[in-house]
GROMACS .gro file of C-alpha atoms in nm:
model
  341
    1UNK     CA    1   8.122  10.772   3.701
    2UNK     CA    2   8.396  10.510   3.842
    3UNK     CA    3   8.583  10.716   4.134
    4UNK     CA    4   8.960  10.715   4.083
    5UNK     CA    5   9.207  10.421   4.266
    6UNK     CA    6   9.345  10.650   4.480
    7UNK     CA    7   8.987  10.799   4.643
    8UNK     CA    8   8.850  10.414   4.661
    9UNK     CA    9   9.170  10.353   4.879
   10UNK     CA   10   9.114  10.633   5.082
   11UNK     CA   11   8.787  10.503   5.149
   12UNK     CA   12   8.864  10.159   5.233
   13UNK     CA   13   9.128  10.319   5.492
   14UNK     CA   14   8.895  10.547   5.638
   15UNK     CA   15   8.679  10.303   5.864
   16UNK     CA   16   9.051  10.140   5.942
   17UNK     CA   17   9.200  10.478   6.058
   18UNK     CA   18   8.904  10.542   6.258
   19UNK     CA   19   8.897  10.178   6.472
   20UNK     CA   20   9.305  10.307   6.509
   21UNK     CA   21   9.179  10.657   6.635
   22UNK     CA   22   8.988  10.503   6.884
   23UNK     CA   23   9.094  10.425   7.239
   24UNK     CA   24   9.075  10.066   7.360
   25UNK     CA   25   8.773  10.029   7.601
   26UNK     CA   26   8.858   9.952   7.910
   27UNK     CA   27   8.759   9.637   8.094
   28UNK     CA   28   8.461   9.619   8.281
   29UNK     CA   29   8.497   9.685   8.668
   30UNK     CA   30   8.422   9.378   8.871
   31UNK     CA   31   8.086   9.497   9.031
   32UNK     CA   32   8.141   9.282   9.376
   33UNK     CA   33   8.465   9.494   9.456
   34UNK     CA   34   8.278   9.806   9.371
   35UNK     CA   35   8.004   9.701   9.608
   36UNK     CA   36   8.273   9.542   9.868
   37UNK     CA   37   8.495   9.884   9.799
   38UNK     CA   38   8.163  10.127   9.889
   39UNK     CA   39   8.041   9.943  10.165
   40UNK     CA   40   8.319   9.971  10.288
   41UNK     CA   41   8.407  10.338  10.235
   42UNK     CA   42   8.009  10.423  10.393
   43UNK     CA   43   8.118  10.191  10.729
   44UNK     CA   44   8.449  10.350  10.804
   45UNK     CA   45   8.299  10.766  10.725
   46UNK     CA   46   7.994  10.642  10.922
   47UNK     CA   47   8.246  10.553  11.232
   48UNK     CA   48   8.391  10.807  11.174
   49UNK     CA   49   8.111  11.070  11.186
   50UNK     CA   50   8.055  10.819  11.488
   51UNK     CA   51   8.286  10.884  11.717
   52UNK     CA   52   8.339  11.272  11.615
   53UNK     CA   53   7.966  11.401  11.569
   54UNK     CA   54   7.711  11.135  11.691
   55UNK     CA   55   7.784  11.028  12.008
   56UNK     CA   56   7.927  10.669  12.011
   57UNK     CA   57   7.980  10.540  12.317
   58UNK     CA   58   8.291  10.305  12.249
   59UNK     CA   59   8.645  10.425  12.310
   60UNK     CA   60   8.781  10.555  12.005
   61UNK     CA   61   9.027  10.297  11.986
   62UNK     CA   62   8.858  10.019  11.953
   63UNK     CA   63   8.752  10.068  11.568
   64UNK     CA   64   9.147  10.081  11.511
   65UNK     CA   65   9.261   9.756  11.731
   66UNK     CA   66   8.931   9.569  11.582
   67UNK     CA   67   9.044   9.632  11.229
   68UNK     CA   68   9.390   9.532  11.313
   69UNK     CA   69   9.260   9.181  11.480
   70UNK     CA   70   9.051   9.146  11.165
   71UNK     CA   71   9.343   9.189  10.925
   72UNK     CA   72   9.594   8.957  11.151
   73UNK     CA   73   9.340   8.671  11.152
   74UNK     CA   74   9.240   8.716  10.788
   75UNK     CA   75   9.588   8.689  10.664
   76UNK     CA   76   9.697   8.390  10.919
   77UNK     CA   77   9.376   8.199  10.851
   78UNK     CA   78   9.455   8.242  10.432
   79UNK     CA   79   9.821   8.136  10.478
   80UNK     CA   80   9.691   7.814  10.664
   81UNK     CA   81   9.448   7.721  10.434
   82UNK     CA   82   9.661   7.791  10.141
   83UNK     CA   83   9.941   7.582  10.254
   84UNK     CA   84   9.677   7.307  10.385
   85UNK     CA   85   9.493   7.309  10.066
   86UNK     CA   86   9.830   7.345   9.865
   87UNK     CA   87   9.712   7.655   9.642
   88UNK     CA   88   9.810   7.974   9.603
   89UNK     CA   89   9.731   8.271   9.823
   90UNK     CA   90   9.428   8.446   9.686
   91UNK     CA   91   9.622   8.803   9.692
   92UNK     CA   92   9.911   8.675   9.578
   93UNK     CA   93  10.058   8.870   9.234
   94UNK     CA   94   9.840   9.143   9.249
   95UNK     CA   95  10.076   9.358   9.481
   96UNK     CA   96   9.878   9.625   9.698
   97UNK     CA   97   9.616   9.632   9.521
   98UNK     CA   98   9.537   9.246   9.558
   99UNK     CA   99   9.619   9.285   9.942
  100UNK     CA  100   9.353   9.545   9.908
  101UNK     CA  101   9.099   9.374   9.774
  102UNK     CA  102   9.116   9.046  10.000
  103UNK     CA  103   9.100   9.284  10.336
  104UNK     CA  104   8.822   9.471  10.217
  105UNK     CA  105   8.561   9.204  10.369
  106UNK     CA  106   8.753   9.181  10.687
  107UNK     CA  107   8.758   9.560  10.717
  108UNK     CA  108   8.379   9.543  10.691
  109UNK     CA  109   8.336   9.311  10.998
  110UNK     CA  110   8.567   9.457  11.225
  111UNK     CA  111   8.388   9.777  11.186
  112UNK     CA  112   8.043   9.648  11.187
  113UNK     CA  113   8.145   9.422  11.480
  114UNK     CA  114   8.255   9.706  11.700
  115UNK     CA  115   7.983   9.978  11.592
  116UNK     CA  116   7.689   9.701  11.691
  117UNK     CA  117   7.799   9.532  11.993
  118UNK     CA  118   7.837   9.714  12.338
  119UNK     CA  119   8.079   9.545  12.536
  120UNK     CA  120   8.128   9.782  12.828
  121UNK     CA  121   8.558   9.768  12.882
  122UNK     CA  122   8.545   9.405  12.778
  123UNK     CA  123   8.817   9.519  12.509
  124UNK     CA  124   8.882   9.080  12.451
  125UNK     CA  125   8.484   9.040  12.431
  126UNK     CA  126   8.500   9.278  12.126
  127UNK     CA  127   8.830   9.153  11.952
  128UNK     CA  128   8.626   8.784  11.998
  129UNK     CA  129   8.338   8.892  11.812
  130UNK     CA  130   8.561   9.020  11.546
  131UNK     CA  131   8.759   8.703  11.517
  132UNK     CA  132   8.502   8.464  11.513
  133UNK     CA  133   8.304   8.673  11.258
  134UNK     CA  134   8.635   8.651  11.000
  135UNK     CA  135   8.687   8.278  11.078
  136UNK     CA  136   8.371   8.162  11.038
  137UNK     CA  137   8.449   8.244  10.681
  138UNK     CA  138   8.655   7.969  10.643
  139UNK     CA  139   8.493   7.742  10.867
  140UNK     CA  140   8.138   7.742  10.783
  141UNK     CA  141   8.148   7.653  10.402
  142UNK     CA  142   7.917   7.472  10.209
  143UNK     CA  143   7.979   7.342   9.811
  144UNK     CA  144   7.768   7.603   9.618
  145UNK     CA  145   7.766   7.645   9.223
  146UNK     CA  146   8.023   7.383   9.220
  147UNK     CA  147   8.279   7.525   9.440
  148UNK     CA  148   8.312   7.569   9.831
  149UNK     CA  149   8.154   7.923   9.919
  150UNK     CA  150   8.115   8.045  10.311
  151UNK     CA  151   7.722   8.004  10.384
  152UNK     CA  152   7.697   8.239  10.724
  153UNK     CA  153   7.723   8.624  10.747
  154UNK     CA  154   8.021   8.702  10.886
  155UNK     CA  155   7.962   9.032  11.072
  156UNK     CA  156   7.632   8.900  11.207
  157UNK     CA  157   7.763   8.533  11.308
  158UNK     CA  158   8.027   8.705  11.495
  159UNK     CA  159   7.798   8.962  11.723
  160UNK     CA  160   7.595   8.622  11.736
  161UNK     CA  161   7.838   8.432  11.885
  162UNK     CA  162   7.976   8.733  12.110
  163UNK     CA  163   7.579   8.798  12.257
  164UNK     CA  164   7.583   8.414  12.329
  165UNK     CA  165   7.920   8.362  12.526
  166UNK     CA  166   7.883   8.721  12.706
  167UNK     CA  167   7.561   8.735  12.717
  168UNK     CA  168   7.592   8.935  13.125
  169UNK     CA  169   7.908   9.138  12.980
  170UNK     CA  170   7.759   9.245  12.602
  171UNK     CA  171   7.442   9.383  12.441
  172UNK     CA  172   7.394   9.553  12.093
  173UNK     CA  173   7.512   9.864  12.098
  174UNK     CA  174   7.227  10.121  12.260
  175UNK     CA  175   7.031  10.278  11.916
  176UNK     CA  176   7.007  10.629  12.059
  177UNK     CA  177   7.367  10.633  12.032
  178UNK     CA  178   7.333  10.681  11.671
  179UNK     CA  179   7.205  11.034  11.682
  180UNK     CA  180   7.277  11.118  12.047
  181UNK     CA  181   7.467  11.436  11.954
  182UNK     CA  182   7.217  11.512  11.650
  183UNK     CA  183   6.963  11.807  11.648
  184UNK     CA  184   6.606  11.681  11.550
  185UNK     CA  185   6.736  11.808  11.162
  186UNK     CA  186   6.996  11.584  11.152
  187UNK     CA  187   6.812  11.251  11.300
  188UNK     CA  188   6.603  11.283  11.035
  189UNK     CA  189   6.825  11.327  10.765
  190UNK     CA  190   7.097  11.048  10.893
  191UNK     CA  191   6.813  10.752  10.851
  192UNK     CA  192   6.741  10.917  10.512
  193UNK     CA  193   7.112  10.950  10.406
  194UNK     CA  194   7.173  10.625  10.518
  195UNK     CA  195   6.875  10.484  10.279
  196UNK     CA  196   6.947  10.643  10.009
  197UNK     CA  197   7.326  10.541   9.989
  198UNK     CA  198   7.246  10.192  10.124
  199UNK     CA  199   6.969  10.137   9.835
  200UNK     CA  200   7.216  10.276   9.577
  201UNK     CA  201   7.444  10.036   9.618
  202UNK     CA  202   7.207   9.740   9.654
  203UNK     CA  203   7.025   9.847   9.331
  204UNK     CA  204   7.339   9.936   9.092
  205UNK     CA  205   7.572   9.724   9.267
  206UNK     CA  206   7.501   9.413   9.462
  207UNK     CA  207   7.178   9.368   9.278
  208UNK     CA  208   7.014   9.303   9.585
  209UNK     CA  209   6.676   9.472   9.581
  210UNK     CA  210   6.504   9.148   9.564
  211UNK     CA  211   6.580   9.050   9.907
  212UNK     CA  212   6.545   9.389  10.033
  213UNK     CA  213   6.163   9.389   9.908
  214UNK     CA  214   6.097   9.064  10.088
  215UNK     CA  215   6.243   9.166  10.387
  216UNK     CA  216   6.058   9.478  10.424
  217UNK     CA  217   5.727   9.384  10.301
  218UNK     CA  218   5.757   9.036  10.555
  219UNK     CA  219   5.851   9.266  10.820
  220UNK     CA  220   5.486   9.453  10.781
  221UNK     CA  221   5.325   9.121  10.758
  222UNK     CA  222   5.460   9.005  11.020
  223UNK     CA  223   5.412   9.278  11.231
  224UNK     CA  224   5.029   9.284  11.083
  225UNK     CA  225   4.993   8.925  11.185
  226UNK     CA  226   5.135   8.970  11.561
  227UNK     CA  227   4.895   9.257  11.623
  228UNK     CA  228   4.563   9.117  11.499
  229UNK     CA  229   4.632   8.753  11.601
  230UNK     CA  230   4.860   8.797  11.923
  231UNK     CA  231   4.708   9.155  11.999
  232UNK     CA  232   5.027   9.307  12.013
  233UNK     CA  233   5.097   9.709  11.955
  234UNK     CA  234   5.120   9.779  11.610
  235UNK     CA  235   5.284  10.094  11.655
  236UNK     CA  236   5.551   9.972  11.848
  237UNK     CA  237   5.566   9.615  11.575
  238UNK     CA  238   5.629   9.862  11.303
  239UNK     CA  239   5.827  10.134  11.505
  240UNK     CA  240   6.163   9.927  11.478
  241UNK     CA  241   6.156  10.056  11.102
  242UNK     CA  242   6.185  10.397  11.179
  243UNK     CA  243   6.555  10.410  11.333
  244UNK     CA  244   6.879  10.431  11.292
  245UNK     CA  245   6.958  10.052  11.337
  246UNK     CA  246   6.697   9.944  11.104
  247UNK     CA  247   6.808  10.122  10.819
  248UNK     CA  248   7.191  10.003  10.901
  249UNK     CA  249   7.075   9.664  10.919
  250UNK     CA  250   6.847   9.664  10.645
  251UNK     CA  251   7.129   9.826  10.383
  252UNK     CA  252   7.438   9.709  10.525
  253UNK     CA  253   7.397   9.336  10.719
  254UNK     CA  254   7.138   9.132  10.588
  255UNK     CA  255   7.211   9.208  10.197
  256UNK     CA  256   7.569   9.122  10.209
  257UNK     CA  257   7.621   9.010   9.906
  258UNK     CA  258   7.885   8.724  10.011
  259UNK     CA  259   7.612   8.509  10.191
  260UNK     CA  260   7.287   8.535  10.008
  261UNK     CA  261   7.153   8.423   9.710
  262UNK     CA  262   7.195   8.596   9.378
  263UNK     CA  263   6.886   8.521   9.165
  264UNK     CA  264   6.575   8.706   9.230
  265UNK     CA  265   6.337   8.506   9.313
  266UNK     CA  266   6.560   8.331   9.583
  267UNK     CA  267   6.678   8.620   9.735
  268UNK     CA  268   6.328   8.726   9.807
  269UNK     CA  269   6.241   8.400   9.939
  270UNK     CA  270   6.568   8.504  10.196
  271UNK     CA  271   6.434   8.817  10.288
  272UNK     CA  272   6.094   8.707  10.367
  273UNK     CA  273   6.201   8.390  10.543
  274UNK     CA  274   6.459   8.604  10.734
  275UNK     CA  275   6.096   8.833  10.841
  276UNK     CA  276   5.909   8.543  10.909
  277UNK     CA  277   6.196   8.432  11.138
  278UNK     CA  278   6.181   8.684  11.297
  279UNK     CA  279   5.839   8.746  11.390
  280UNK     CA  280   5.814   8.364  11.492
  281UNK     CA  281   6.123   8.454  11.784
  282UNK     CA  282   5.914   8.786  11.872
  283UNK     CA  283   5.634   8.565  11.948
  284UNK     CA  284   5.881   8.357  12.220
  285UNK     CA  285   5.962   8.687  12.276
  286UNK     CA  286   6.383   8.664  12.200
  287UNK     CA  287   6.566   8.955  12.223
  288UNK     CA  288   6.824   9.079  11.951
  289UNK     CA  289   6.579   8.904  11.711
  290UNK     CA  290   6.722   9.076  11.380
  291UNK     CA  291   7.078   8.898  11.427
  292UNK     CA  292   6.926   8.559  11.562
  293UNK     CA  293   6.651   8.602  11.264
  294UNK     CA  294   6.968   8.629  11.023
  295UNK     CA  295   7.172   8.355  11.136
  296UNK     CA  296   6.905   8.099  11.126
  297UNK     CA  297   6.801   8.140  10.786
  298UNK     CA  298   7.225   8.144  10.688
  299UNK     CA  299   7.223   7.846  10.867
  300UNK     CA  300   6.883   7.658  10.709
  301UNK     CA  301   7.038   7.766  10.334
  302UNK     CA  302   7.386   7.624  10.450
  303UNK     CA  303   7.205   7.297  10.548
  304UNK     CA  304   7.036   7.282  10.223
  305UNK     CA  305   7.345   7.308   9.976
  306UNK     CA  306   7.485   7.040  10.184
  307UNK     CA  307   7.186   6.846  10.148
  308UNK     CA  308   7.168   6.868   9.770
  309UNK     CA  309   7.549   6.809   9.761
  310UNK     CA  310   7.506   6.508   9.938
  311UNK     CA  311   7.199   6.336   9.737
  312UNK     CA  312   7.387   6.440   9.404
  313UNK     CA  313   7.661   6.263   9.515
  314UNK     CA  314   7.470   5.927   9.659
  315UNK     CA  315   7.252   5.972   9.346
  316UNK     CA  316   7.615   5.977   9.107
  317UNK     CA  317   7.743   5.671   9.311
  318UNK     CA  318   7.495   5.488   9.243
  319UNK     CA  319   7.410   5.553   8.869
  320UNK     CA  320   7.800   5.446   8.870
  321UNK     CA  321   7.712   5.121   9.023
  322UNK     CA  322   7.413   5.039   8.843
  323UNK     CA  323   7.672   5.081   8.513
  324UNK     CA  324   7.908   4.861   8.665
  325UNK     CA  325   7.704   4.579   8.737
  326UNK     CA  326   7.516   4.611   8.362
  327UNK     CA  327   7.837   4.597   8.259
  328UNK     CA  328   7.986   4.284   8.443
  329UNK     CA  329   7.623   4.121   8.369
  330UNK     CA  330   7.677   4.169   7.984
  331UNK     CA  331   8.018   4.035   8.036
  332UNK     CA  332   7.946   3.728   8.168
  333UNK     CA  333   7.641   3.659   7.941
  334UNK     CA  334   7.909   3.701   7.675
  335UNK     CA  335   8.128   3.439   7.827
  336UNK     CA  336   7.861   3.201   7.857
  337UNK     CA  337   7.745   3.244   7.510
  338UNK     CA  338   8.120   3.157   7.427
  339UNK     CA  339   8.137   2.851   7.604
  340UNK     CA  340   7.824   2.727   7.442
  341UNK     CA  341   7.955   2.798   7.088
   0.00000   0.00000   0.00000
């Protein structure tokens, strides 16, 4: 039996009514400023908890003024390069929210900057660390994926560079410092709270897991190889994975996702190399090995993209001159067969 017009129109309008009923989905969040956004959410509660519950040891102003040095140079350093470069500025026509979103790495640094180094009262050693950890940003670039990308990480290059200049004024911040105020509950459960929000992120977010394998399974080996080879205390080898610092550096500093690779297979190559660096300056027996151990290995894949950039390019010039001079040879075999005609 042939259903009437009226209920085949109906029908035909049904699935059409539906689509209408439905809300439009929304975009998809950009998954770096979710992973920029909680890192840097977890740094400023951690200071926080810092300075109120834990016991750190730097005046409480400091997080403040650093923040406020990071900000200042951020935004000078973009308005010079913009006007240099003759583009637009990067948060510009977003209104707070793109102002937002452009600080959000140079909030990250100032923190991290202040809550790792200890600088004593050496308030200008501090706010030096913090500046050259934002500018190094746009500084040390290198061309990657076809565009120019900043190579070194920019909280570690900066406590780097502090440890370096002031080396009798600064040192890393002391680890006890972490859980000085903590019953033992509680410095247990910070490492684990700490891990578990750390490896979130890097797992849903950042996608950074990868490195974070190598890394830890290179430290072991490492660690394995210094003891049996070099005789050295395997407890105290693999004791540097049990704290505080670990765990911070592990989640927070050496997976930024800003300065290391993004497919798999090289970002476990990073985090092992980054463990084998570091076991190689245990053996000469360097101190503040994890940041050294970092910037080398940000400083070898720098080197590297500029290396390929610069063969691709001598490799383009001279396929272009090889067709230039095929070109002016089939020319002037042309002419010559001309003449002879």
């Amino acid at each position: 039996m042939t259903p009437p017009a009226t209920d085949q129109k109906d029908r035909q309008a049904a699935p059409q009514a539906d689509k209408a009923a439905k809300p439009a989905q929304k975009p998809a969040r950009d998954p770096r400023y979710l992973a920029l956004r909680n890192f840097a959410l977890s740094i400023t509660a951690f200071n926080v908890l810092g300075y109120t519950l834990l016991g750190f040891e730097q005046p409480w102003l400091w997080p403040i003024l650093a923040v406020l040095a990071a900000y200042a140079t951020e935004l000078s350093l973009e308005y010079l390069s913009a006007w240099a470069n003759r583009r637009p500025l990067r948060f510009a026509g977003r209104g707070p929210r793109g102002m937002y979103e452009f600080l959000l790495p140079a909030h990250i640094t100032a923190l991290a900057v202040n809550m790792l180094i200890y600088v004593n009262n050496q308030l200008l050693a501090m706010l030096f660390g913090v500046f050259v950890g934002v500018a190094g940003k746009h500084v040390l670039q290198a061309p990657i994926a076809g565009r120019m990308r900043h190579f070194m990480n920019p909280s570690n290059f900066g406590i780097v560079v502090t440890l370096l200049c002031f080396s009798s004024w600064v040192s890393i911040a002391p680890p006890y410092e972490f859980t000085e105020n903590a019953n033992t509950l509680y410095r247990v459960a910070i490492p684990l709270v700490l891990a578990t929000s750390g490896t979130v992120i890097n797992a849903v977010l950042t996608k950074k897991m990868p490195l974070i394998i190598g890394w830890l399974g290179g430290f072991v080996i490492q660690a394995l190889l210094r003891h049996f080879i070099w005789h050295v205390a395997l407890y105290g080898a693999l004791g540097a994975m049990t704290g505080v610092a670990f765990v911070l550096f592990t989640n927070y500093m050496i997976s930024d996702p800003g300065t290391t690779p993004f497919k798999p297979r090289a970002q476990f190559v990073f985090g092992a190399g980054t463990a084998t660096t570091y076991g190689v300056l245990m053996l000469f027996n360097v101190v503040y090995t994890l940041f050294f151990a970092v910037v080398i290995v940000c400083a070898l894949r720098g080197m590297g993209w500029w290396a390929v950039h610069l063969y691709q390019r001598r490799r383009d010039r001279r396929a272009e001159g090889g067709e230039a001079g095929t070109g002016a040879e089939l020319g002037k075999q042309a002419g010559t067969e001309a003449v002879a005609a």
